[in-house]
XYZ file of C-alpha atoms in Angstrom:
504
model
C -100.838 -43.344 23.576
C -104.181 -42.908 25.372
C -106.520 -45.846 25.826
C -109.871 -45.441 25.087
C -112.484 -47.533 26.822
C -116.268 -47.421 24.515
C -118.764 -49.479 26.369
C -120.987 -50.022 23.591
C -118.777 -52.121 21.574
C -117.292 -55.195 22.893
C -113.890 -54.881 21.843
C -111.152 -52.464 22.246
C -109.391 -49.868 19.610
C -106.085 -48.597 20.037
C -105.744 -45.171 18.338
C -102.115 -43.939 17.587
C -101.700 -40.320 18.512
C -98.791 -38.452 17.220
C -99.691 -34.861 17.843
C -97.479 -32.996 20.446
C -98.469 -32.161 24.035
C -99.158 -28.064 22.775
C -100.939 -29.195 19.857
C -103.419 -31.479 21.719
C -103.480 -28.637 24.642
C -104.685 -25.949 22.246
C -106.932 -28.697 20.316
C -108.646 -29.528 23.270
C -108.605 -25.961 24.582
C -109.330 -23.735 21.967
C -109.164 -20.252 24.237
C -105.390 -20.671 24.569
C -103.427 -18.336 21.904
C -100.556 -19.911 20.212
C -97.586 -16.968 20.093
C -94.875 -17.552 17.624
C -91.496 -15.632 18.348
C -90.545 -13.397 15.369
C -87.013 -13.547 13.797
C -84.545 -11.127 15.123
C -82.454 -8.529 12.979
C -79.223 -7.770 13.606
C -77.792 -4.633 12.214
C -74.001 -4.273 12.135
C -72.662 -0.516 13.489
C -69.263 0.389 12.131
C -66.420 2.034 14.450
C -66.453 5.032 12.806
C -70.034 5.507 13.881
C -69.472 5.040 17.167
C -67.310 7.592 17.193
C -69.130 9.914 15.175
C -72.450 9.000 17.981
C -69.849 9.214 20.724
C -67.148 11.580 20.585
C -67.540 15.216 21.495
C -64.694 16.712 19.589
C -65.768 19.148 16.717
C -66.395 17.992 13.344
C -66.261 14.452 14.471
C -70.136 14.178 13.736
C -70.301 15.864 10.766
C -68.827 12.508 9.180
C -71.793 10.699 9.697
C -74.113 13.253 8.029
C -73.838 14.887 4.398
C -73.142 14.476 0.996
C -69.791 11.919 0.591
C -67.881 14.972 -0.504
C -68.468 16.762 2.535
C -68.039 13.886 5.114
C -64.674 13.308 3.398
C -63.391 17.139 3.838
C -64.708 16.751 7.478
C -62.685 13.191 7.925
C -59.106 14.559 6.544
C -59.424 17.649 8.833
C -60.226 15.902 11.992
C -57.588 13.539 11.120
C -55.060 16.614 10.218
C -55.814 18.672 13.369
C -55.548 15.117 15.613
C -52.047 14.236 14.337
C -51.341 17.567 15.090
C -52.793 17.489 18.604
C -50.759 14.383 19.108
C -47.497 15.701 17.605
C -47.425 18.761 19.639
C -48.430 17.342 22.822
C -45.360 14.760 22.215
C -42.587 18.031 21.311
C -44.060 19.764 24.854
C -43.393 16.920 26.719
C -40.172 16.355 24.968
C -39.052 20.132 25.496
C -40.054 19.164 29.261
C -38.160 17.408 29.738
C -35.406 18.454 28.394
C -35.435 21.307 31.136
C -34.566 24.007 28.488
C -34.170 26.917 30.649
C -34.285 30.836 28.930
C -32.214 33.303 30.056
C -33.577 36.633 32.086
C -31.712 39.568 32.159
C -32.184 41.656 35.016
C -30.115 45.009 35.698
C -29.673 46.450 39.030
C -28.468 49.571 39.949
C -26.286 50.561 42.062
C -26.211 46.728 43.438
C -23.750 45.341 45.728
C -21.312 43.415 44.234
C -18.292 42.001 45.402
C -14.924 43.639 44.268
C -12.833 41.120 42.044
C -9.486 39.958 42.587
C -6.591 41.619 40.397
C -3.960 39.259 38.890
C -0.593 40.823 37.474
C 2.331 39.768 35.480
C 5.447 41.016 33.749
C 6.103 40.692 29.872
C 9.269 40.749 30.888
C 9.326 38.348 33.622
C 12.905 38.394 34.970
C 13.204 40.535 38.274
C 17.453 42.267 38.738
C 17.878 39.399 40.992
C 18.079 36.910 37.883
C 21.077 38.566 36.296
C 22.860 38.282 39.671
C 22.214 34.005 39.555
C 22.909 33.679 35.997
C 26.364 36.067 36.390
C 27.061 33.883 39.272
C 26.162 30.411 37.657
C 23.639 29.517 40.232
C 20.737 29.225 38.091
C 21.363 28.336 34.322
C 20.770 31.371 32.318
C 18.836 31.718 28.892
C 22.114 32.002 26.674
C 23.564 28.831 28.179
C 19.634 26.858 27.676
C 19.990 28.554 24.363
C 23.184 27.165 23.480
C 22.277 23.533 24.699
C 19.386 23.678 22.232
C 22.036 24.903 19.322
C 24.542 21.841 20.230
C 21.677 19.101 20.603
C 19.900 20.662 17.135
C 23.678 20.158 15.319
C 23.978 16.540 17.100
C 20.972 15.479 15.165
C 21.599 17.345 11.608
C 24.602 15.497 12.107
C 22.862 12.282 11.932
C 20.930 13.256 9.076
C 17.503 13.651 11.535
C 15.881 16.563 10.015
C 12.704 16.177 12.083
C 13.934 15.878 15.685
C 16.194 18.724 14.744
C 13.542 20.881 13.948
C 11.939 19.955 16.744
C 14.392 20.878 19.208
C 14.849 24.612 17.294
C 10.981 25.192 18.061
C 11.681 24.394 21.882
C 13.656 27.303 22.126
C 11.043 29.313 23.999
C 10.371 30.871 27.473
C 7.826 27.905 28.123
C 10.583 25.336 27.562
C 13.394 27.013 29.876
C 11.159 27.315 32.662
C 10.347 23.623 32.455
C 13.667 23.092 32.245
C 14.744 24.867 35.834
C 14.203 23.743 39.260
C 10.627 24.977 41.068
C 12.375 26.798 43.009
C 14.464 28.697 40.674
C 12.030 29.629 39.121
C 10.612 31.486 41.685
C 14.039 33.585 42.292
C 14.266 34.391 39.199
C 10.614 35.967 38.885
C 9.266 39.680 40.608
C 8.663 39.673 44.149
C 6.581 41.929 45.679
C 8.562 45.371 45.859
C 8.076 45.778 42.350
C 4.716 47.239 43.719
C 5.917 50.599 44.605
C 2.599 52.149 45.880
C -0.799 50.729 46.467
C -3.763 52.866 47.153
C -7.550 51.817 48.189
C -10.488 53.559 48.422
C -13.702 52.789 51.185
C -16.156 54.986 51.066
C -14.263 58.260 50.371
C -11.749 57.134 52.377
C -8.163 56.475 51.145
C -5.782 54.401 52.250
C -2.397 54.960 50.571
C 0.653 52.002 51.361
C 4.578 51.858 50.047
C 3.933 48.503 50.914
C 1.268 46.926 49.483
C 1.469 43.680 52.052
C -0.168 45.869 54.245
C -2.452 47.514 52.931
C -6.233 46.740 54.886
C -8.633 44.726 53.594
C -6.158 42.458 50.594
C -4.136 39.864 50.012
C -1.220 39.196 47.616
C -1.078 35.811 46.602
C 2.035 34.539 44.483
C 2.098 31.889 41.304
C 4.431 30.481 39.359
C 3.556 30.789 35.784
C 5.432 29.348 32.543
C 5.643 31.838 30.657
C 5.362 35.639 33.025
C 7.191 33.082 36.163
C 5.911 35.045 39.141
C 2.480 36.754 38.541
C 0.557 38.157 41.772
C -2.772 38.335 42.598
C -4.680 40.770 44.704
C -7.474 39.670 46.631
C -10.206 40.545 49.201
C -9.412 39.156 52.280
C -13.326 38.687 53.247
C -16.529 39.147 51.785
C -17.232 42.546 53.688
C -13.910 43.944 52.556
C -14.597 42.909 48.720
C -18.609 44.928 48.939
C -16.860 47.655 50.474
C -14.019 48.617 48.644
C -14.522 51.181 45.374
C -10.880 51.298 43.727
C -7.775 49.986 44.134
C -5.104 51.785 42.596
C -0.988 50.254 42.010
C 2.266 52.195 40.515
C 4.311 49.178 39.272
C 8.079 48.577 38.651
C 8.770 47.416 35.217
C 12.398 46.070 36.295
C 15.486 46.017 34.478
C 15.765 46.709 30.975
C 16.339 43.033 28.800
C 20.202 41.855 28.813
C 20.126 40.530 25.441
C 23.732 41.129 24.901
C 24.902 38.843 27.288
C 22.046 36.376 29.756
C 19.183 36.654 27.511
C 20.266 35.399 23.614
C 16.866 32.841 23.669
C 13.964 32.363 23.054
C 13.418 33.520 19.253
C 10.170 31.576 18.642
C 9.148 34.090 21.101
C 9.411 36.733 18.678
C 5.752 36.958 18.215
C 4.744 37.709 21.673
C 7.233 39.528 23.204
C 5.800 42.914 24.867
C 7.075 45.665 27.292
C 4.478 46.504 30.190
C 1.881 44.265 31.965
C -0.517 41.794 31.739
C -3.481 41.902 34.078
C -6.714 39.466 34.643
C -9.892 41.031 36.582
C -11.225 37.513 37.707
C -13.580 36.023 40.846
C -11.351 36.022 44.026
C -10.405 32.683 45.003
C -10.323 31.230 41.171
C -7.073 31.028 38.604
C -6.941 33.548 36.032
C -6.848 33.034 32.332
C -4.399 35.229 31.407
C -4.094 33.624 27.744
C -8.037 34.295 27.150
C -9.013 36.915 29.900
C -5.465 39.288 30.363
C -5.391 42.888 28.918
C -2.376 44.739 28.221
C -1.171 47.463 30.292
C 1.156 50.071 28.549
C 4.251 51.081 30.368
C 4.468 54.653 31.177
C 0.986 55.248 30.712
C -2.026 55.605 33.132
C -4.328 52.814 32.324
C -7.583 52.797 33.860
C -9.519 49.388 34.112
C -13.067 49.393 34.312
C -15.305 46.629 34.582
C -19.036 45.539 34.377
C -19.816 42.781 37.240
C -22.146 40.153 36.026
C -24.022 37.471 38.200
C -24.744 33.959 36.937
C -27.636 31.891 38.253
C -28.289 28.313 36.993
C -31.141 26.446 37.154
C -30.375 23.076 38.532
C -31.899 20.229 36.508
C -31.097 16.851 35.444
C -30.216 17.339 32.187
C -28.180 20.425 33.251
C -27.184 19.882 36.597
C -24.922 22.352 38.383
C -23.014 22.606 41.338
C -25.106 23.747 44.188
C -23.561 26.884 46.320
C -23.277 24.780 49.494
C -20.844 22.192 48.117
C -18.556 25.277 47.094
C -18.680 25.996 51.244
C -17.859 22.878 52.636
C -14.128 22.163 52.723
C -15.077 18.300 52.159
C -17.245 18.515 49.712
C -15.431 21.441 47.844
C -12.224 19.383 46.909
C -11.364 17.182 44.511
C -8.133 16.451 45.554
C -6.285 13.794 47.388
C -4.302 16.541 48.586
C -4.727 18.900 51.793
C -6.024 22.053 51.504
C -6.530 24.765 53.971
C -9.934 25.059 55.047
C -10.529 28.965 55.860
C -10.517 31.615 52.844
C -12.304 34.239 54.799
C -14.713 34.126 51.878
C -18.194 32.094 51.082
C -16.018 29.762 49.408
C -13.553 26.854 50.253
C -10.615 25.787 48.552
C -11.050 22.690 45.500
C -7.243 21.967 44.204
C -4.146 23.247 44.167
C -1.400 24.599 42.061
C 1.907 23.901 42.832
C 1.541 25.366 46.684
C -1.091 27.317 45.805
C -4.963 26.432 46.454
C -7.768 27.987 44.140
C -11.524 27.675 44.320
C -13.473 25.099 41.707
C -14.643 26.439 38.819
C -15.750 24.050 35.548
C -12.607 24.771 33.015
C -9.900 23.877 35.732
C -11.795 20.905 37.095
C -11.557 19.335 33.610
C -7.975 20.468 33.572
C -6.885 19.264 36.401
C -9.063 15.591 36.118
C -6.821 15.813 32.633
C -3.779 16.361 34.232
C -4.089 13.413 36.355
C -4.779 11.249 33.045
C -1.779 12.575 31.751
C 0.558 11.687 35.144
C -0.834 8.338 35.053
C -0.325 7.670 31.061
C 2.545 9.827 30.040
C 4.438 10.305 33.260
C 4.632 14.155 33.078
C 2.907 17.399 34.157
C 1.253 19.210 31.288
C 2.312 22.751 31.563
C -0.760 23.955 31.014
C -3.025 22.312 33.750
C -3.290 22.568 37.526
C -0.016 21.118 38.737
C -0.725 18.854 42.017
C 3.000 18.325 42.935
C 6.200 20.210 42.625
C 8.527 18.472 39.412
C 10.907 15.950 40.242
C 13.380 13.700 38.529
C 10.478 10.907 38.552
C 7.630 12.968 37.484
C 9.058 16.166 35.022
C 7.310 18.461 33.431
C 6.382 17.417 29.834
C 8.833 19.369 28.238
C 11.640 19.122 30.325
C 14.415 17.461 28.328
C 18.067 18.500 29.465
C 17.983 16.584 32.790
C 19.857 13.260 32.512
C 20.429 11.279 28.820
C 18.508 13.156 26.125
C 16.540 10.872 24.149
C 14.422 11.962 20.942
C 12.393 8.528 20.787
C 11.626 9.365 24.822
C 9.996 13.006 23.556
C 8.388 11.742 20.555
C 6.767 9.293 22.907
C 6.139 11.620 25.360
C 4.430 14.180 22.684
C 2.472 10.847 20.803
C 1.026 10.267 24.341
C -0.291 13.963 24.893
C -1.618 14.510 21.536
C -3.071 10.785 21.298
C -4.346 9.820 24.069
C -5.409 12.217 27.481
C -5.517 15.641 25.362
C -8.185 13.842 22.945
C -10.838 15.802 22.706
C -13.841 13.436 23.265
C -11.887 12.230 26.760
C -12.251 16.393 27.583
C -16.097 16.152 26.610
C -16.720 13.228 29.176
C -15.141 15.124 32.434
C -17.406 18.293 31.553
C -20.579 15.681 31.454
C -19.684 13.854 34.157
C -17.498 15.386 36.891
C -16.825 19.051 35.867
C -20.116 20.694 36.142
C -20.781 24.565 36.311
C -21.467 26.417 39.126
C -24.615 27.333 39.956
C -24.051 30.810 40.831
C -21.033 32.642 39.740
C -19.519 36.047 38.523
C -17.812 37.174 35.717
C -16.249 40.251 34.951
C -16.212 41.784 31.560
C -13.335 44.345 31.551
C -12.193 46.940 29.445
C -8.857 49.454 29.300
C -8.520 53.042 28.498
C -4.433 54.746 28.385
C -3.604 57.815 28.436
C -0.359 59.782 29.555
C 1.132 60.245 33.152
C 1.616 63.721 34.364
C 3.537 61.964 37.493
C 7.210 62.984 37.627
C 9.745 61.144 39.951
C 9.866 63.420 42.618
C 6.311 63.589 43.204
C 6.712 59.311 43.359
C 9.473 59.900 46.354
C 7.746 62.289 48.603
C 4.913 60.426 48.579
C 6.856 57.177 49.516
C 8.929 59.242 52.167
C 5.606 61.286 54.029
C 3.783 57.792 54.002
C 6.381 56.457 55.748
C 6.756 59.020 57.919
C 2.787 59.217 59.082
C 3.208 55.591 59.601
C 6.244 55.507 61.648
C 4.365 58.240 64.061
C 1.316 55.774 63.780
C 3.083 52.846 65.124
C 5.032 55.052 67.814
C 1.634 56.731 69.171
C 0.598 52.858 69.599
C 3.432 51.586 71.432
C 3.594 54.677 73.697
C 0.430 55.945 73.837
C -1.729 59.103 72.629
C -0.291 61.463 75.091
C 3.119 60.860 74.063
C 5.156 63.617 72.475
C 5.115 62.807 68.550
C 7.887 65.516 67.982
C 9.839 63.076 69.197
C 8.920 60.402 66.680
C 11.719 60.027 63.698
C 8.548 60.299 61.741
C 8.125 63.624 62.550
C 11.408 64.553 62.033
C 11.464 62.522 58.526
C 8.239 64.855 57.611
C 9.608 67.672 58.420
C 12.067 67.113 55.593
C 9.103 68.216 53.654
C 8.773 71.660 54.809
C-alpha cells in the first residue's frame, strides 16, 4: 500500500496495489531485463554405457556402436572371454595353492653316493645249534608245536566246532611257532654270525679280505629277530666317509644244516607255498628296517649272484599341503624319536635313531612310523604285539604277541576276540590314513635303492675256500704280532709264518 498525497484535490484516495516488488521494479524501471530460468533436461545413462565410455578392455566399446546384430556378437564374446578370465584366474590360484610340485629328474655321473646297508636272512632259518635244544628239550621243537596244534584241532572237532578247528590247522606256520617261543629262544635258535665264512671289501682298488666279518674296517653287523627268517643280519657303514668310500662288498655264506624233517621239523605245512633253499637279501638306506616281504631278492644257493643297484636321491619340497620332515629333525636325537623309550644317541651317521625294535634302534622313515603309532593302538586296545610292526618291548606273559596261544588256558573266544580287535578296530584302514596325514610324514630327503640280481655258476671248489681262510689268518696273526712287538721283530718267529708256510 503506498499513500498518495494530490494537492489539488481536497480529499485523499487510497489505491490498492497488488503487483509484486519485481513487477513494480521493472514497471518503474524499464532498462532492467527480466531473465527467466529455462527448464532443465535430464537424460538417463544406462550402466552398460558407462562401461562401454569407460572401460579399456577390447571389444567393450564396440557395444555401444553398430547395427543390434553386431553389438550383440560383441556383448556374448566379451562376456565369454570374461568368465573365462575369471575362471582361470580362480583354477591358478587354486593350483597355488595347492603347492603341486613336478618332479625333475636330474642324472649325475659318477656322483657320490653313499653305499647302502645289506640285510640277510636264511630260508631256512634254523642254525645246527637248534637241533641240539630241541634233542635236548630246552627249547620246544617244531614237531612237538606241531603236535599241540593236532591235539587242540581234535579237542574242538570233538565238540562239533568246525570253525575254531580250522582255525587252529591254519596256525600251523613258522610265524605262529616263533610267537609261540620265548625272545630269547628265538634268538638261539636262529644263525649267528659264523655262518659268514668270508667277507671281502673293496676302497679304492684296495681289498680288504676277513674270515671274520666282525672285523672287517669300515661295517657293522647288526642282528634282528624276525618271525619268519628268526635271525637276519644287516651290514652297515659305520660312518658316512666309510659308506662314499667303499665300491663292493663281497660275502661267501653258510647255508647250515640240511632240514630234519624226519624227526624236529614235521610243521609248518601252510608253509608249503613259501618254502625256499638259499637267501633272502634287502639293499636298503643304512640306519632304516628292511622290507624283506616287498624289497628282498632271492639268492640261489651254490650260485654266484651278483647284486647291482641304481642309487636314487629323493628331495621334497616342503609345503603345507605336503609337508615333510626337514633333514635337521632326522639329526637331533630329541627331535628324531618318537618313542618313550631310550635310544642311543650316536650312529656315526647324519642320522639319529627314531624307535626301536625289540633291542634294536632304526632310523624314522614314513611306513614304520605309521606302523609303529599302530602298534601302540593295538597294545592299548587288544593287549598284544602285532607281529608285523615295530615291537617296543620284549613279549611277556602280560603283553604276548598276538598270536601266541599255548601259554597258560587256551581259550578260542580269547583269540576270536583278539583277531575281531585287529581286524576291527586299530588295523582299519582309515585309522592308517590319519597317522600318514598327521604324524607320519615323509622325509624330505631320502634314498632308495632299486636293485637287481644276475646268477650264474661258481667255479670255487672247497679247497680254494680253506687256504684262503688259513693264509688270512696267518697274515693276520703276523699283523697283530709285528704290533705288539714291534717292526724290527723277527716275523719268522710268528706262528703266522709258520701257519703260511704250510702253503708252500
Amino acid at each position: 500500500m503506498l499513500p498518495l498525497e494530490n494537492n489539488n484535490n481536497s480529499h485523499n484516495t487510497l489505491i490498492n496495489d497488488q503487483r509484486s516488488a519485481t513487477d513494480k521494479l521493472a514497471y518503474n524501471c524499464p532498462h532492467i531485463i527480466q531473465m527467466k530460468e529455462p527448464s532443465k533436461i535430464v537424460k538417463k545413462v544406462s550402466i552398460l554405457e558407462i562401461i562401454c565410455d569407460t572401460f579399456s578392455i577390447r571389444g567393450v566399446a564396440r557395444m555401444k556402436r553398430g547395427p543390434p546384430f553386431l553389438r550383440g556378437l560383441w556383448f556374448c564374446f566379451v562376456l565369454i572371454m570374461t568368465v573365462g578370465l575369471l575362471l582361470t584366474t580362480y583354477l591358478l590360484v587354486q593350483d597355488y595353492l595347492v603347492y603341486d610340485v613336478s618332479v625333475n629328474i636330474h642324472v649325475e655321473l659318477d656322483a657320490k653316493s653313499p653305499f647302502p646297508a645289506l640285510t640277510i636272512c636264511h630260508h631256512h632259518p634254523f642254525s645246527q645249534n637248534a637241533y641240539h635244544l630241541w634233542r635236548n628239550g630246552d627249547v620246544m621243537s617244531p614237531s612237538i608245536f606241531n603236535k599241540h596244534m593236532r591235539n587242540l584241532t581234535h579237542k574242538f572237532l570233538m565238540d562239533n566246532d568246525v570253525d575254531a578247528a580250522e582255525t587252529l590247522y591254519q596256525y600251523d606256520s613258522l610265524s605262529i611257532y616263533y610267537q609261540n617261543l620265548k625272545a630269547i629262544d628265538a634268538y638261539r635258535l636262529g644263525h649267528d654270525t659264523t655262518a659268514f665264512l668270508n667277507c671281502m671289501r673293496r676302497v679304492n682298488h684296495t681289498m680288504q679280505i676277513e674270515d671274520n666279518c666282525m672285523h672287517m674296517d669300515g661295517f657293522q653287523i647288526r642282528k634282528f629277530s624276525h618271525h619268519t627268517y628268526f635271525n637276519c643280519h644287516t651290514f652297515e657303514p659305520k660312518t658316512k666317509v666309510e659308506a662314499e668310500d667303499t665300491d663292493t662288498i663281497a660275502l661267501i655264506v653258510s647255508l647250515g644244516t640240511d632240514p630234519n624233517y624226519s624227526n624236529q621239523e614235521q610243521a609248518f605245512l601252510v608253509d608249503l607255498f613259501e618254502m625256499a633253499r638259499g637267501l633272502r637279501v634287502v639293499v636298503h638306506e643304512p640306519g632304516t628296517y628292511p622290507d624283506l616281504e616287498r624289497e628282498g631278492l632271492h639268492v640261489e644257493p651254490g650260485k654266484l649272484n651278483e647284486i647291482n643297484y641304481q642309487p636314487v636321491l629323493w628331495k621334497r619340497l616342503n609345503t603345507p599341503q605336503n609337508p615333510c620332515r626337514a633333514e635337521f629333525i632326522d639329526r637331533n636325537p630329541e627331535l628324531a624319536s618318537i618313542t618313550d623309550h631310550k635310544l642311543p644317541r650316536l650312529t656315526g651317521l647324519d642320522f639319529a635313531y627314531a624307535y626301536n625294535d625289540l633291542n634294536v634302534s632304526y632310523r624314522y622313515t614314513q611306513s614304520q612310523c605309521i606302523l609303529f603309532h599302530q602298534q601302540k593302538d593295538i597294545i592299548k586296545e587288544c593287549g598284544c604285539q602285532y607281529i608285523y610292526n615295530p615291537r617296543p618291548q620284549y613279549p611277556s606273559s602280560n603283553l604276548p604277541y598276538c598270536g601266541s596261544i599255548l601259554e597258560g588256558d587256551f581259550d578260542i573266544l580269547a583269540l576270536a576276540k583278539r583277531i575281531q580287535c585287529l581286524t576291527s578296530g586299530p588295523l582299519n584302514v582309515t585309522v592308517k590314513s590319519q597317522y600318514e596325514s598327521t604324524l607320519c610324514h615323509p622325509r624330505c630327503r631320502y634314498y632308495t635303492y632299486e636293485s637287481t640280481i644276475s646268477v650264474t655258476t661258481w667255479r670255487a671248489v672247497d679247497w680254494q675256500l680253506h687256504w684262503l681262510r688259513q693264509l688270512n689268518r696267518a697274515f693276520k696273526s703276523m699283523q697283530y704280532d709285528v704290533k705288539i712287538n714291534g717292526e724290527d721283530w723277527n716275523i719268522t718267529q710268528s706262528n703266522g709264518f709258520h701257519r703260511w708256510k704250510e702253503f708252500l
